Backbone atoms as SQL, in Angstrom:
CREATE TABLE atoms (id INTEGER PRIMARY KEY, chain TEXT, resi INTEGER, resn TEXT, atom TEXT, x REAL, y REAL, z REAL);
INSERT INTO atoms VALUES
  (1, 'A', 1, 'GLN', 'N', 38.806, 1.426, -12.041),
  (2, 'A', 1, 'GLN', 'CA', 37.370, 1.448, -12.071),
  (3, 'A', 1, 'GLN', 'C', 36.849, 2.846, -11.754),
  (4, 'A', 2, 'VAL', 'N', 35.622, 3.084, -12.165),
  (5, 'A', 2, 'VAL', 'CA', 34.913, 4.305, -11.857),
  (6, 'A', 2, 'VAL', 'C', 33.798, 3.959, -10.896),
  (7, 'A', 3, 'GLN', 'N', 33.657, 4.770, -9.886),
  (8, 'A', 3, 'GLN', 'CA', 32.631, 4.542, -8.888),
  (9, 'A', 3, 'GLN', 'C', 31.892, 5.839, -8.614),
  (10, 'A', 4, 'LEU', 'N', 30.577, 5.759, -8.550),
  (11, 'A', 4, 'LEU', 'CA', 29.739, 6.875, -8.152),
  (12, 'A', 4, 'LEU', 'C', 29.070, 6.511, -6.838),
  (13, 'A', 5, 'VAL', 'N', 29.189, 7.373, -5.873),
  (14, 'A', 5, 'VAL', 'CA', 28.637, 7.114, -4.550),
  (15, 'A', 5, 'VAL', 'C', 27.703, 8.246, -4.177),
  (16, 'A', 6, 'GLU', 'N', 26.437, 7.893, -3.963),
  (17, 'A', 6, 'GLU', 'CA', 25.438, 8.868, -3.556),
  (18, 'A', 6, 'GLU', 'C', 25.349, 8.947, -2.043),
  (19, 'A', 7, 'SER', 'N', 24.940, 10.099, -1.572),
  (20, 'A', 7, 'SER', 'CA', 24.688, 10.280, -0.157),
  (21, 'A', 7, 'SER', 'C', 23.648, 11.378, 0.016),
  (22, 'A', 8, 'GLY', 'N', 23.084, 11.456, 1.200),
  (23, 'A', 8, 'GLY', 'CA', 22.154, 12.521, 1.527),
  (24, 'A', 8, 'GLY', 'C', 20.698, 12.131, 1.567),
  (25, 'A', 9, 'GLY', 'N', 20.386, 10.917, 1.177),
  (26, 'A', 9, 'GLY', 'CA', 19.007, 10.490, 1.235),
  (27, 'A', 9, 'GLY', 'C', 18.563, 10.248, 2.661),
  (28, 'A', 10, 'GLY', 'N', 17.280, 10.044, 2.803),
  (29, 'A', 10, 'GLY', 'CA', 16.745, 9.790, 4.123),
  (30, 'A', 10, 'GLY', 'C', 15.263, 10.033, 4.174),
  (31, 'A', 11, 'LEU', 'N', 14.768, 10.150, 5.381),
  (32, 'A', 11, 'LEU', 'CA', 13.351, 10.374, 5.639),
  (33, 'A', 11, 'LEU', 'C', 13.123, 11.844, 5.956),
  (34, 'A', 12, 'VAL', 'N', 12.151, 12.437, 5.296),
  (35, 'A', 12, 'VAL', 'CA', 11.831, 13.834, 5.512),
  (36, 'A', 12, 'VAL', 'C', 10.321, 14.012, 5.431),
  (37, 'A', 13, 'GLN', 'N', 9.815, 14.989, 6.151),
  (38, 'A', 13, 'GLN', 'CA', 8.390, 15.277, 6.116),
  (39, 'A', 13, 'GLN', 'C', 8.021, 16.061, 4.866),
  (40, 'A', 14, 'PRO', 'N', 6.780, 15.964, 4.436),
  (41, 'A', 14, 'PRO', 'CA', 6.352, 16.783, 3.304),
  (42, 'A', 14, 'PRO', 'C', 6.638, 18.260, 3.555),
  (43, 'A', 15, 'GLY', 'N', 7.129, 18.917, 2.526),
  (44, 'A', 15, 'GLY', 'CA', 7.535, 20.305, 2.642),
  (45, 'A', 15, 'GLY', 'C', 8.974, 20.501, 3.060),
  (46, 'A', 16, 'GLY', 'N', 9.623, 19.445, 3.466),
  (47, 'A', 16, 'GLY', 'CA', 11.004, 19.529, 3.893),
  (48, 'A', 16, 'GLY', 'C', 11.981, 19.501, 2.744),
  (49, 'A', 17, 'SER', 'N', 13.257, 19.460, 3.098),
  (50, 'A', 17, 'SER', 'CA', 14.328, 19.533, 2.113),
  (51, 'A', 17, 'SER', 'C', 15.379, 18.472, 2.371),
  (52, 'A', 18, 'LEU', 'N', 16.020, 18.059, 1.306),
  (53, 'A', 18, 'LEU', 'CA', 17.175, 17.189, 1.354),
  (54, 'A', 18, 'LEU', 'C', 18.152, 17.633, 0.280),
  (55, 'A', 19, 'ARG', 'N', 19.408, 17.347, 0.521),
  (56, 'A', 19, 'ARG', 'CA', 20.428, 17.614, -0.475),
  (57, 'A', 19, 'ARG', 'C', 21.190, 16.328, -0.754),
  (58, 'A', 20, 'LEU', 'N', 21.090, 15.860, -1.965),
  (59, 'A', 20, 'LEU', 'CA', 21.799, 14.672, -2.386),
  (60, 'A', 20, 'LEU', 'C', 23.151, 15.044, -2.975),
  (61, 'A', 21, 'SER', 'N', 24.130, 14.204, -2.727),
  (62, 'A', 21, 'SER', 'CA', 25.450, 14.378, -3.293),
  (63, 'A', 21, 'SER', 'C', 25.870, 13.096, -3.981),
  (64, 'A', 22, 'CYS', 'N', 26.655, 13.234, -5.017),
  (65, 'A', 22, 'CYS', 'CA', 27.198, 12.091, -5.731),
  (66, 'A', 22, 'CYS', 'C', 28.614, 12.426, -6.148),
  (67, 'A', 23, 'ALA', 'N', 29.549, 11.662, -5.651),
  (68, 'A', 23, 'ALA', 'CA', 30.954, 11.867, -5.960),
  (69, 'A', 23, 'ALA', 'C', 31.459, 10.746, -6.853),
  (70, 'A', 24, 'ALA', 'N', 32.064, 11.118, -7.949),
  (71, 'A', 24, 'ALA', 'CA', 32.677, 10.163, -8.857),
  (72, 'A', 24, 'ALA', 'C', 34.162, 10.039, -8.530),
  (73, 'A', 25, 'SER', 'N', 34.636, 8.830, -8.535),
  (74, 'A', 25, 'SER', 'CA', 36.042, 8.600, -8.238),
  (75, 'A', 25, 'SER', 'C', 36.560, 7.452, -9.084),
  (76, 'A', 26, 'GLY', 'N', 37.866, 7.304, -9.093),
  (77, 'A', 26, 'GLY', 'CA', 38.497, 6.252, -9.854),
  (78, 'A', 26, 'GLY', 'C', 39.255, 6.800, -11.043),
  (79, 'A', 27, 'SER', 'N', 39.354, 5.982, -12.064),
  (80, 'A', 27, 'SER', 'CA', 40.075, 6.355, -13.271),
  (81, 'A', 27, 'SER', 'C', 39.172, 7.198, -14.156),
  (82, 'A', 28, 'ILE', 'N', 39.332, 8.508, -14.065),
  (83, 'A', 28, 'ILE', 'CA', 38.479, 9.451, -14.774),
  (84, 'A', 28, 'ILE', 'C', 39.352, 10.470, -15.478),
  (85, 'A', 29, 'PHE', 'N', 39.154, 10.598, -16.769),
  (86, 'A', 29, 'PHE', 'CA', 39.797, 11.656, -17.511),
  (87, 'A', 29, 'PHE', 'C', 38.909, 12.894, -17.575),
  (88, 'A', 30, 'ASP', 'N', 37.654, 12.673, -17.866),
  (89, 'A', 30, 'ASP', 'CA', 36.754, 13.799, -18.039),
  (90, 'A', 30, 'ASP', 'C', 35.324, 13.332, -17.804),
  (91, 'A', 31, 'ILE', 'N', 34.510, 14.232, -17.299),
  (92, 'A', 31, 'ILE', 'CA', 33.089, 14.010, -17.106),
  (93, 'A', 31, 'ILE', 'C', 32.337, 15.064, -17.891),
  (94, 'A', 32, 'SER', 'N', 31.402, 14.628, -18.701),
  (95, 'A', 32, 'SER', 'CA', 30.567, 15.588, -19.407),
  (96, 'A', 32, 'SER', 'C', 29.279, 15.799, -18.620),
  (97, 'A', 33, 'ALA', 'N', 28.186, 15.212, -19.060),
  (98, 'A', 33, 'ALA', 'CA', 26.918, 15.411, -18.377),
  (99, 'A', 33, 'ALA', 'C', 26.839, 14.573, -17.109),
  (100, 'A', 34, 'MET', 'N', 26.116, 15.089, -16.138),
  (101, 'A', 34, 'MET', 'CA', 25.791, 14.367, -14.931),
  (102, 'A', 34, 'MET', 'C', 24.305, 14.552, -14.671),
  (103, 'A', 35, 'GLY', 'N', 23.735, 13.622, -13.955),
  (104, 'A', 35, 'GLY', 'CA', 22.317, 13.743, -13.705),
  (105, 'A', 35, 'GLY', 'C', 21.843, 12.889, -12.558),
  (106, 'A', 36, 'TRP', 'N', 20.618, 13.159, -12.186),
  (107, 'A', 36, 'TRP', 'CA', 19.925, 12.388, -11.172),
  (108, 'A', 36, 'TRP', 'C', 18.686, 11.765, -11.779),
  (109, 'A', 37, 'TYR', 'N', 18.533, 10.492, -11.543),
  (110, 'A', 37, 'TYR', 'CA', 17.362, 9.748, -11.950),
  (111, 'A', 37, 'TYR', 'C', 16.663, 9.232, -10.706),
  (112, 'A', 38, 'ARG', 'N', 15.417, 8.889, -10.855),
  (113, 'A', 38, 'ARG', 'CA', 14.706, 8.251, -9.759),
  (114, 'A', 38, 'ARG', 'C', 13.765, 7.191, -10.308),
  (115, 'A', 39, 'GLN', 'N', 13.490, 6.245, -9.467),
  (116, 'A', 39, 'GLN', 'CA', 12.562, 5.192, -9.807),
  (117, 'A', 39, 'GLN', 'C', 11.469, 5.172, -8.749),
  (118, 'A', 40, 'LEU', 'N', 10.307, 5.654, -9.147),
  (119, 'A', 40, 'LEU', 'CA', 9.165, 5.652, -8.257),
  (120, 'A', 40, 'LEU', 'C', 8.622, 4.240, -8.134),
  (121, 'A', 41, 'PRO', 'N', 7.975, 3.932, -7.013),
  (122, 'A', 41, 'PRO', 'CA', 7.418, 2.585, -6.854),
  (123, 'A', 41, 'PRO', 'C', 6.474, 2.235, -7.994),
  (124, 'A', 42, 'GLY', 'N', 6.723, 1.121, -8.612),
  (125, 'A', 42, 'GLY', 'CA', 5.891, 0.656, -9.707),
  (126, 'A', 42, 'GLY', 'C', 6.071, 1.394, -11.012),
  (127, 'A', 43, 'LYS', 'N', 7.056, 2.277, -11.092),
  (128, 'A', 43, 'LYS', 'CA', 7.287, 3.075, -12.289),
  (129, 'A', 43, 'LYS', 'C', 8.674, 2.801, -12.865),
  (130, 'A', 44, 'GLN', 'N', 8.853, 3.222, -14.102),
  (131, 'A', 44, 'GLN', 'CA', 10.157, 3.129, -14.724),
  (132, 'A', 44, 'GLN', 'C', 11.050, 4.274, -14.267),
  (133, 'A', 45, 'ARG', 'N', 12.331, 4.058, -14.376),
  (134, 'A', 45, 'ARG', 'CA', 13.279, 5.087, -14.002),
  (135, 'A', 45, 'ARG', 'C', 13.137, 6.307, -14.910),
  (136, 'A', 46, 'GLU', 'N', 13.187, 7.485, -14.312),
  (137, 'A', 46, 'GLU', 'CA', 13.042, 8.717, -15.056),
  (138, 'A', 46, 'GLU', 'C', 14.160, 9.684, -14.705),
  (139, 'A', 47, 'LEU', 'N', 14.476, 10.534, -15.652),
  (140, 'A', 47, 'LEU', 'CA', 15.442, 11.596, -15.409),
  (141, 'A', 47, 'LEU', 'C', 14.779, 12.685, -14.589),
  (142, 'A', 48, 'VAL', 'N', 15.375, 13.000, -13.456),
  (143, 'A', 48, 'VAL', 'CA', 14.884, 14.066, -12.602),
  (144, 'A', 48, 'VAL', 'C', 15.522, 15.394, -12.983),
  (145, 'A', 49, 'ALA', 'N', 16.826, 15.400, -13.079),
  (146, 'A', 49, 'ALA', 'CA', 17.567, 16.612, -13.392),
  (147, 'A', 49, 'ALA', 'C', 18.887, 16.245, -14.020),
  (148, 'A', 50, 'GLY', 'N', 19.308, 17.044, -14.984),
  (149, 'A', 50, 'GLY', 'CA', 20.583, 16.841, -15.631),
  (150, 'A', 50, 'GLY', 'C', 21.340, 18.143, -15.735),
  (151, 'A', 51, 'ILE', 'N', 22.647, 18.028, -15.828),
  (152, 'A', 51, 'ILE', 'CA', 23.488, 19.203, -15.964),
  (153, 'A', 51, 'ILE', 'C', 24.655, 18.860, -16.872),
  (154, 'A', 52, 'THR', 'N', 24.912, 19.716, -17.837),
  (155, 'A', 52, 'THR', 'CA', 26.006, 19.512, -18.762),
  (156, 'A', 52, 'THR', 'C', 27.302, 20.041, -18.170),
  (157, 'A', 53, 'GLY', 'N', 28.381, 19.805, -18.893),
  (158, 'A', 53, 'GLY', 'CA', 29.670, 20.280, -18.429),
  (159, 'A', 53, 'GLY', 'C', 29.768, 21.781, -18.318),
  (160, 'A', 54, 'ASP', 'N', 29.011, 22.505, -19.139),
  (161, 'A', 54, 'ASP', 'CA', 29.053, 23.966, -19.081),
  (162, 'A', 54, 'ASP', 'C', 27.956, 24.553, -18.202),
  (163, 'A', 55, 'GLY', 'N', 27.219, 23.692, -17.507),
  (164, 'A', 55, 'GLY', 'CA', 26.261, 24.181, -16.534),
  (165, 'A', 55, 'GLY', 'C', 24.826, 24.279, -16.993),
  (166, 'A', 56, 'THR', 'N', 24.528, 23.868, -18.202),
  (167, 'A', 56, 'THR', 'CA', 23.148, 23.868, -18.667),
  (168, 'A', 56, 'THR', 'C', 22.353, 22.794, -17.941),
  (169, 'A', 57, 'THR', 'N', 21.193, 23.155, -17.446),
  (170, 'A', 57, 'THR', 'CA', 20.394, 22.238, -16.644),
  (171, 'A', 57, 'THR', 'C', 19.058, 21.950, -17.294),
  (172, 'A', 58, 'ASN', 'N', 18.492, 20.822, -16.934),
  (173, 'A', 58, 'ASN', 'CA', 17.141, 20.488, -17.334),
  (174, 'A', 58, 'ASN', 'C', 16.504, 19.656, -16.239),
  (175, 'A', 59, 'TYR', 'N', 15.180, 19.741, -16.152),
  (176, 'A', 59, 'TYR', 'CA', 14.438, 19.097, -15.088),
  (177, 'A', 59, 'TYR', 'C', 13.168, 18.482, -15.631),
  (178, 'A', 60, 'VAL', 'N', 12.766, 17.413, -15.010),
  (179, 'A', 60, 'VAL', 'CA', 11.445, 16.887, -15.289),
  (180, 'A', 60, 'VAL', 'C', 10.422, 17.896, -14.753),
  (181, 'A', 61, 'ASP', 'N', 9.300, 18.008, -15.450),
  (182, 'A', 61, 'ASP', 'CA', 8.336, 19.052, -15.116),
  (183, 'A', 61, 'ASP', 'C', 7.881, 19.000, -13.660),
  (184, 'A', 62, 'SER', 'N', 7.761, 17.829, -13.113),
  (185, 'A', 62, 'SER', 'CA', 7.206, 17.686, -11.780),
  (186, 'A', 62, 'SER', 'C', 8.090, 18.253, -10.673),
  (187, 'A', 63, 'VAL', 'N', 9.353, 18.534, -10.962),
  (188, 'A', 63, 'VAL', 'CA', 10.245, 19.062, -9.933),
  (189, 'A', 63, 'VAL', 'C', 10.712, 20.479, -10.222),
  (190, 'A', 64, 'LYS', 'N', 10.312, 21.042, -11.324),
  (191, 'A', 64, 'LYS', 'CA', 10.740, 22.394, -11.665),
  (192, 'A', 64, 'LYS', 'C', 10.289, 23.384, -10.603),
  (193, 'A', 65, 'GLY', 'N', 11.208, 24.231, -10.208),
  (194, 'A', 65, 'GLY', 'CA', 10.932, 25.193, -9.165),
  (195, 'A', 65, 'GLY', 'C', 11.168, 24.684, -7.769),
  (196, 'A', 66, 'ARG', 'N', 11.348, 23.384, -7.616),
  (197, 'A', 66, 'ARG', 'CA', 11.576, 22.795, -6.301),
  (198, 'A', 66, 'ARG', 'C', 12.974, 22.203, -6.152),
  (199, 'A', 67, 'PHE', 'N', 13.491, 21.632, -7.227),
  (200, 'A', 67, 'PHE', 'CA', 14.795, 20.987, -7.192),
  (201, 'A', 67, 'PHE', 'C', 15.811, 21.817, -7.965),
  (202, 'A', 68, 'THR', 'N', 17.052, 21.754, -7.525),
  (203, 'A', 68, 'THR', 'CA', 18.142, 22.430, -8.204),
  (204, 'A', 68, 'THR', 'C', 19.337, 21.495, -8.295),
  (205, 'A', 69, 'ILE', 'N', 19.823, 21.299, -9.501),
  (206, 'A', 69, 'ILE', 'CA', 21.008, 20.484, -9.704),
  (207, 'A', 69, 'ILE', 'C', 22.214, 21.397, -9.878),
  (208, 'A', 70, 'SER', 'N', 23.332, 20.982, -9.339),
  (209, 'A', 70, 'SER', 'CA', 24.564, 21.731, -9.470),
  (210, 'A', 70, 'SER', 'C', 25.729, 20.759, -9.457),
  (211, 'A', 71, 'ARG', 'N', 26.909, 21.270, -9.757),
  (212, 'A', 71, 'ARG', 'CA', 28.075, 20.393, -9.771),
  (213, 'A', 71, 'ARG', 'C', 29.316, 21.155, -9.356),
  (214, 'A', 72, 'ASP', 'N', 30.259, 20.407, -8.845),
  (215, 'A', 72, 'ASP', 'CA', 31.571, 20.922, -8.496),
  (216, 'A', 72, 'ASP', 'C', 32.567, 20.091, -9.286),
  (217, 'A', 73, 'ASN', 'N', 33.067, 20.648, -10.355),
  (218, 'A', 73, 'ASN', 'CA', 33.928, 19.880, -11.243),
  (219, 'A', 73, 'ASN', 'C', 35.263, 19.521, -10.601),
  (220, 'A', 74, 'ASP', 'N', 35.738, 20.364, -9.708),
  (221, 'A', 74, 'ASP', 'CA', 36.994, 20.058, -9.030),
  (222, 'A', 74, 'ASP', 'C', 36.872, 18.826, -8.142),
  (223, 'A', 75, 'LYS', 'N', 35.672, 18.562, -7.669),
  (224, 'A', 75, 'LYS', 'CA', 35.430, 17.417, -6.803),
  (225, 'A', 75, 'LYS', 'C', 34.737, 16.263, -7.514),
  (226, 'A', 76, 'ASN', 'N', 34.478, 16.421, -8.805),
  (227, 'A', 76, 'ASN', 'CA', 33.737, 15.408, -9.565),
  (228, 'A', 76, 'ASN', 'C', 32.437, 15.035, -8.855),
  (229, 'A', 77, 'THR', 'N', 31.747, 16.043, -8.406),
  (230, 'A', 77, 'THR', 'CA', 30.561, 15.830, -7.586),
  (231, 'A', 77, 'THR', 'C', 29.371, 16.587, -8.159),
  (232, 'A', 78, 'VAL', 'N', 28.229, 15.947, -8.136),
  (233, 'A', 78, 'VAL', 'CA', 26.979, 16.561, -8.542),
  (234, 'A', 78, 'VAL', 'C', 26.035, 16.542, -7.350),
  (235, 'A', 79, 'TYR', 'N', 25.228, 17.574, -7.240),
  (236, 'A', 79, 'TYR', 'CA', 24.320, 17.730, -6.122),
  (237, 'A', 79, 'TYR', 'C', 22.889, 17.880, -6.627),
  (238, 'A', 80, 'LEU', 'N', 21.974, 17.523, -5.785),
  (239, 'A', 80, 'LEU', 'CA', 20.570, 17.782, -6.053),
  (240, 'A', 80, 'LEU', 'C', 19.945, 18.338, -4.785),
  (241, 'A', 81, 'GLN', 'N', 19.656, 19.620, -4.814),
  (242, 'A', 81, 'GLN', 'CA', 18.954, 20.255, -3.711),
  (243, 'A', 81, 'GLN', 'C', 17.467, 20.078, -3.940),
  (244, 'A', 82, 'MET', 'N', 16.802, 19.446, -3.003),
  (245, 'A', 82, 'MET', 'CA', 15.391, 19.142, -3.127),
  (246, 'A', 82, 'MET', 'C', 14.636, 19.884, -2.038),
  (247, 'A', 83, 'ASN', 'N', 13.796, 20.807, -2.452),
  (248, 'A', 83, 'ASN', 'CA', 12.980, 21.585, -1.539),
  (249, 'A', 83, 'ASN', 'C', 11.508, 21.284, -1.772),
  (250, 'A', 84, 'SER', 'N', 10.710, 21.664, -0.805),
  (251, 'A', 84, 'SER', 'CA', 9.262, 21.473, -0.898),
  (252, 'A', 84, 'SER', 'C', 8.913, 20.055, -1.306),
  (253, 'A', 85, 'LEU', 'N', 9.521, 19.121, -0.638),
  (254, 'A', 85, 'LEU', 'CA', 9.345, 17.724, -1.012),
  (255, 'A', 85, 'LEU', 'C', 7.916, 17.257, -0.789),
  (256, 'A', 86, 'LYS', 'N', 7.480, 16.399, -1.677),
  (257, 'A', 86, 'LYS', 'CA', 6.153, 15.824, -1.641),
  (258, 'A', 86, 'LYS', 'C', 6.246, 14.318, -1.480),
  (259, 'A', 87, 'SER', 'N', 5.185, 13.733, -1.018),
  (260, 'A', 87, 'SER', 'CA', 5.179, 12.295, -0.844),
  (261, 'A', 87, 'SER', 'C', 5.447, 11.574, -2.160),
  (262, 'A', 88, 'GLU', 'N', 4.997, 12.146, -3.260),
  (263, 'A', 88, 'GLU', 'CA', 5.208, 11.516, -4.551),
  (264, 'A', 88, 'GLU', 'C', 6.649, 11.592, -5.039),
  (265, 'A', 89, 'ASP', 'N', 7.501, 12.309, -4.309),
  (266, 'A', 89, 'ASP', 'CA', 8.924, 12.304, -4.612),
  (267, 'A', 89, 'ASP', 'C', 9.636, 11.087, -4.030),
  (268, 'A', 90, 'THR', 'N', 8.942, 10.322, -3.228),
  (269, 'A', 90, 'THR', 'CA', 9.540, 9.145, -2.621),
  (270, 'A', 90, 'THR', 'C', 10.019, 8.183, -3.696),
  (271, 'A', 91, 'ALA', 'N', 11.289, 7.846, -3.647),
  (272, 'A', 91, 'ALA', 'CA', 11.882, 6.993, -4.659),
  (273, 'A', 91, 'ALA', 'C', 13.324, 6.704, -4.284),
  (274, 'A', 92, 'VAL', 'N', 13.907, 5.785, -5.010),
  (275, 'A', 92, 'VAL', 'CA', 15.344, 5.618, -4.993),
  (276, 'A', 92, 'VAL', 'C', 15.926, 6.544, -6.046),
  (277, 'A', 93, 'TYR', 'N', 16.875, 7.351, -5.643),
  (278, 'A', 93, 'TYR', 'CA', 17.498, 8.311, -6.537),
  (279, 'A', 93, 'TYR', 'C', 18.874, 7.812, -6.936),
  (280, 'A', 94, 'TYR', 'N', 19.137, 7.830, -8.227),
  (281, 'A', 94, 'TYR', 'CA', 20.374, 7.313, -8.783),
  (282, 'A', 94, 'TYR', 'C', 21.163, 8.421, -9.454),
  (283, 'A', 95, 'CYS', 'N', 22.435, 8.422, -9.209),
  (284, 'A', 95, 'CYS', 'CA', 23.344, 9.345, -9.859),
  (285, 'A', 95, 'CYS', 'C', 23.865, 8.735, -11.155),
  (286, 'A', 96, 'ASN', 'N', 23.999, 9.561, -12.166),
  (287, 'A', 96, 'ASN', 'CA', 24.538, 9.141, -13.451),
  (288, 'A', 96, 'ASN', 'C', 25.580, 10.143, -13.915),
  (289, 'A', 97, 'ALA', 'N', 26.625, 9.636, -14.537),
  (290, 'A', 97, 'ALA', 'CA', 27.646, 10.507, -15.099),
  (291, 'A', 97, 'ALA', 'C', 28.180, 9.903, -16.379),
  (292, 'A', 98, 'ARG', 'N', 28.365, 10.756, -17.366),
  (293, 'A', 98, 'ARG', 'CA', 28.977, 10.331, -18.616),
  (294, 'A', 98, 'ARG', 'C', 30.463, 10.638, -18.529),
  (295, 'A', 99, 'ILE', 'N', 31.274, 9.593, -18.615),
  (296, 'A', 99, 'ILE', 'CA', 32.687, 9.674, -18.289),
  (297, 'A', 99, 'ILE', 'C', 33.516, 9.002, -19.374),
  (298, 'A', 100, 'ARG', 'N', 34.655, 9.597, -19.661),
  (299, 'A', 100, 'ARG', 'CA', 35.681, 8.879, -20.396),
  (300, 'A', 100, 'ARG', 'C', 36.899, 8.752, -19.496),
  (301, 'A', 101, 'ARG', 'N', 37.444, 7.577, -19.449),
  (302, 'A', 101, 'ARG', 'CA', 38.527, 7.294, -18.526),
  (303, 'A', 101, 'ARG', 'C', 39.860, 7.804, -19.045),
  (304, 'A', 102, 'ARG', 'N', 39.998, 7.874, -20.339),
  (305, 'A', 102, 'ARG', 'CA', 41.191, 8.425, -20.948),
  (306, 'A', 102, 'ARG', 'C', 40.803, 9.171, -22.215),
  (307, 'A', 103, 'TYR', 'N', 41.624, 10.140, -22.605),
  (308, 'A', 103, 'TYR', 'CA', 41.375, 10.845, -23.837),
  (309, 'A', 103, 'TYR', 'C', 41.402, 9.873, -25.007),
  (310, 'A', 104, 'GLY', 'N', 40.421, 9.992, -25.870),
  (311, 'A', 104, 'GLY', 'CA', 40.337, 9.139, -27.037),
  (312, 'A', 104, 'GLY', 'C', 39.554, 7.867, -26.834),
  (313, 'A', 105, 'THR', 'N', 39.194, 7.556, -25.611),
  (314, 'A', 105, 'THR', 'CA', 38.380, 6.384, -25.336),
  (315, 'A', 105, 'THR', 'C', 36.910, 6.762, -25.383),
  (316, 'A', 106, 'PRO', 'N', 36.037, 5.783, -25.568),
  (317, 'A', 106, 'PRO', 'CA', 34.610, 6.114, -25.652),
  (318, 'A', 106, 'PRO', 'C', 34.051, 6.661, -24.348),
  (319, 'A', 107, 'TRP', 'N', 33.057, 7.505, -24.496),
  (320, 'A', 107, 'TRP', 'CA', 32.291, 7.942, -23.348),
  (321, 'A', 107, 'TRP', 'C', 31.355, 6.826, -22.903),
  (322, 'A', 108, 'SER', 'N', 31.227, 6.675, -21.608),
  (323, 'A', 108, 'SER', 'CA', 30.352, 5.667, -21.044),
  (324, 'A', 108, 'SER', 'C', 29.549, 6.254, -19.898),
  (325, 'A', 109, 'ASP', 'N', 28.355, 5.722, -19.724),
  (326, 'A', 109, 'ASP', 'CA', 27.507, 6.126, -18.605),
  (327, 'A', 109, 'ASP', 'C', 27.769, 5.229, -17.405),
  (328, 'A', 110, 'TYR', 'N', 27.948, 5.858, -16.268),
  (329, 'A', 110, 'TYR', 'CA', 28.154, 5.154, -15.017),
  (330, 'A', 110, 'TYR', 'C', 27.044, 5.521, -14.051),
  (331, 'A', 111, 'TRP', 'N', 26.726, 4.584, -13.190),
  (332, 'A', 111, 'TRP', 'CA', 25.616, 4.732, -12.267),
  (333, 'A', 111, 'TRP', 'C', 26.038, 4.470, -10.839),
  (334, 'A', 112, 'GLY', 'N', 25.456, 5.234, -9.939),
  (335, 'A', 112, 'GLY', 'CA', 25.562, 4.911, -8.541),
  (336, 'A', 112, 'GLY', 'C', 24.566, 3.838, -8.159),
  (337, 'A', 113, 'ARG', 'N', 24.686, 3.354, -6.954),
  (338, 'A', 113, 'ARG', 'CA', 23.798, 2.294, -6.500),
  (339, 'A', 113, 'ARG', 'C', 22.474, 2.814, -5.964),
  (340, 'A', 114, 'GLY', 'N', 22.357, 4.097, -5.790),
  (341, 'A', 114, 'GLY', 'CA', 21.105, 4.697, -5.391),
  (342, 'A', 114, 'GLY', 'C', 21.060, 5.055, -3.920),
  (343, 'A', 115, 'THR', 'N', 20.246, 6.043, -3.625),
  (344, 'A', 115, 'THR', 'CA', 19.992, 6.443, -2.253),
  (345, 'A', 115, 'THR', 'C', 18.491, 6.655, -2.081),
  (346, 'A', 116, 'GLN', 'N', 17.963, 6.152, -0.999),
  (347, 'A', 116, 'GLN', 'CA', 16.522, 6.197, -0.772),
  (348, 'A', 116, 'GLN', 'C', 16.106, 7.554, -0.232),
  (349, 'A', 117, 'VAL', 'N', 15.082, 8.113, -0.848),
  (350, 'A', 117, 'VAL', 'CA', 14.436, 9.320, -0.356),
  (351, 'A', 117, 'VAL', 'C', 12.992, 8.965, -0.033),
  (352, 'A', 118, 'THR', 'N', 12.617, 9.181, 1.200),
  (353, 'A', 118, 'THR', 'CA', 11.259, 8.901, 1.636),
  (354, 'A', 118, 'THR', 'C', 10.653, 10.169, 2.208),
  (355, 'A', 119, 'VAL', 'N', 9.534, 10.570, 1.652),
  (356, 'A', 119, 'VAL', 'CA', 8.827, 11.767, 2.097),
  (357, 'A', 119, 'VAL', 'C', 7.526, 11.307, 2.723),
  (358, 'A', 120, 'SER', 'N', 7.435, 11.462, 4.011),
  (359, 'A', 120, 'SER', 'CA', 6.278, 10.953, 4.736),
  (360, 'A', 120, 'SER', 'C', 6.135, 11.692, 6.046),
  (361, 'A', 121, 'SER', 'N', 4.897, 11.871, 6.460),
  (362, 'A', 121, 'SER', 'CA', 4.607, 12.460, 7.749),
  (363, 'A', 121, 'SER', 'C', 4.401, 11.407, 8.820);
């Protein structure tokens, strides 16, 4: 099996910072894109930040300049550094990774169970 485990969420004051981590483990041959999604209260899940295997990144407009996505391929881990947090960033954040378990098998998207980020004074 493939498992993605997020960590680093919690409660932070507006203007503060958090760093989320997501480690993929299990039967993994290769990981291409990885990303962070979030689901705001009453909203649909949205892509916050994504990163390709060669390091190309993209961000939703609302977090540009504040969040930075990165990855450590040796550890099968993706990070999301979140600075200047706002109350509207409060959400459950989900890790996603596109993985093939063996060469020649289809690529599949895997999800973590989510980590809560709460920005409040």
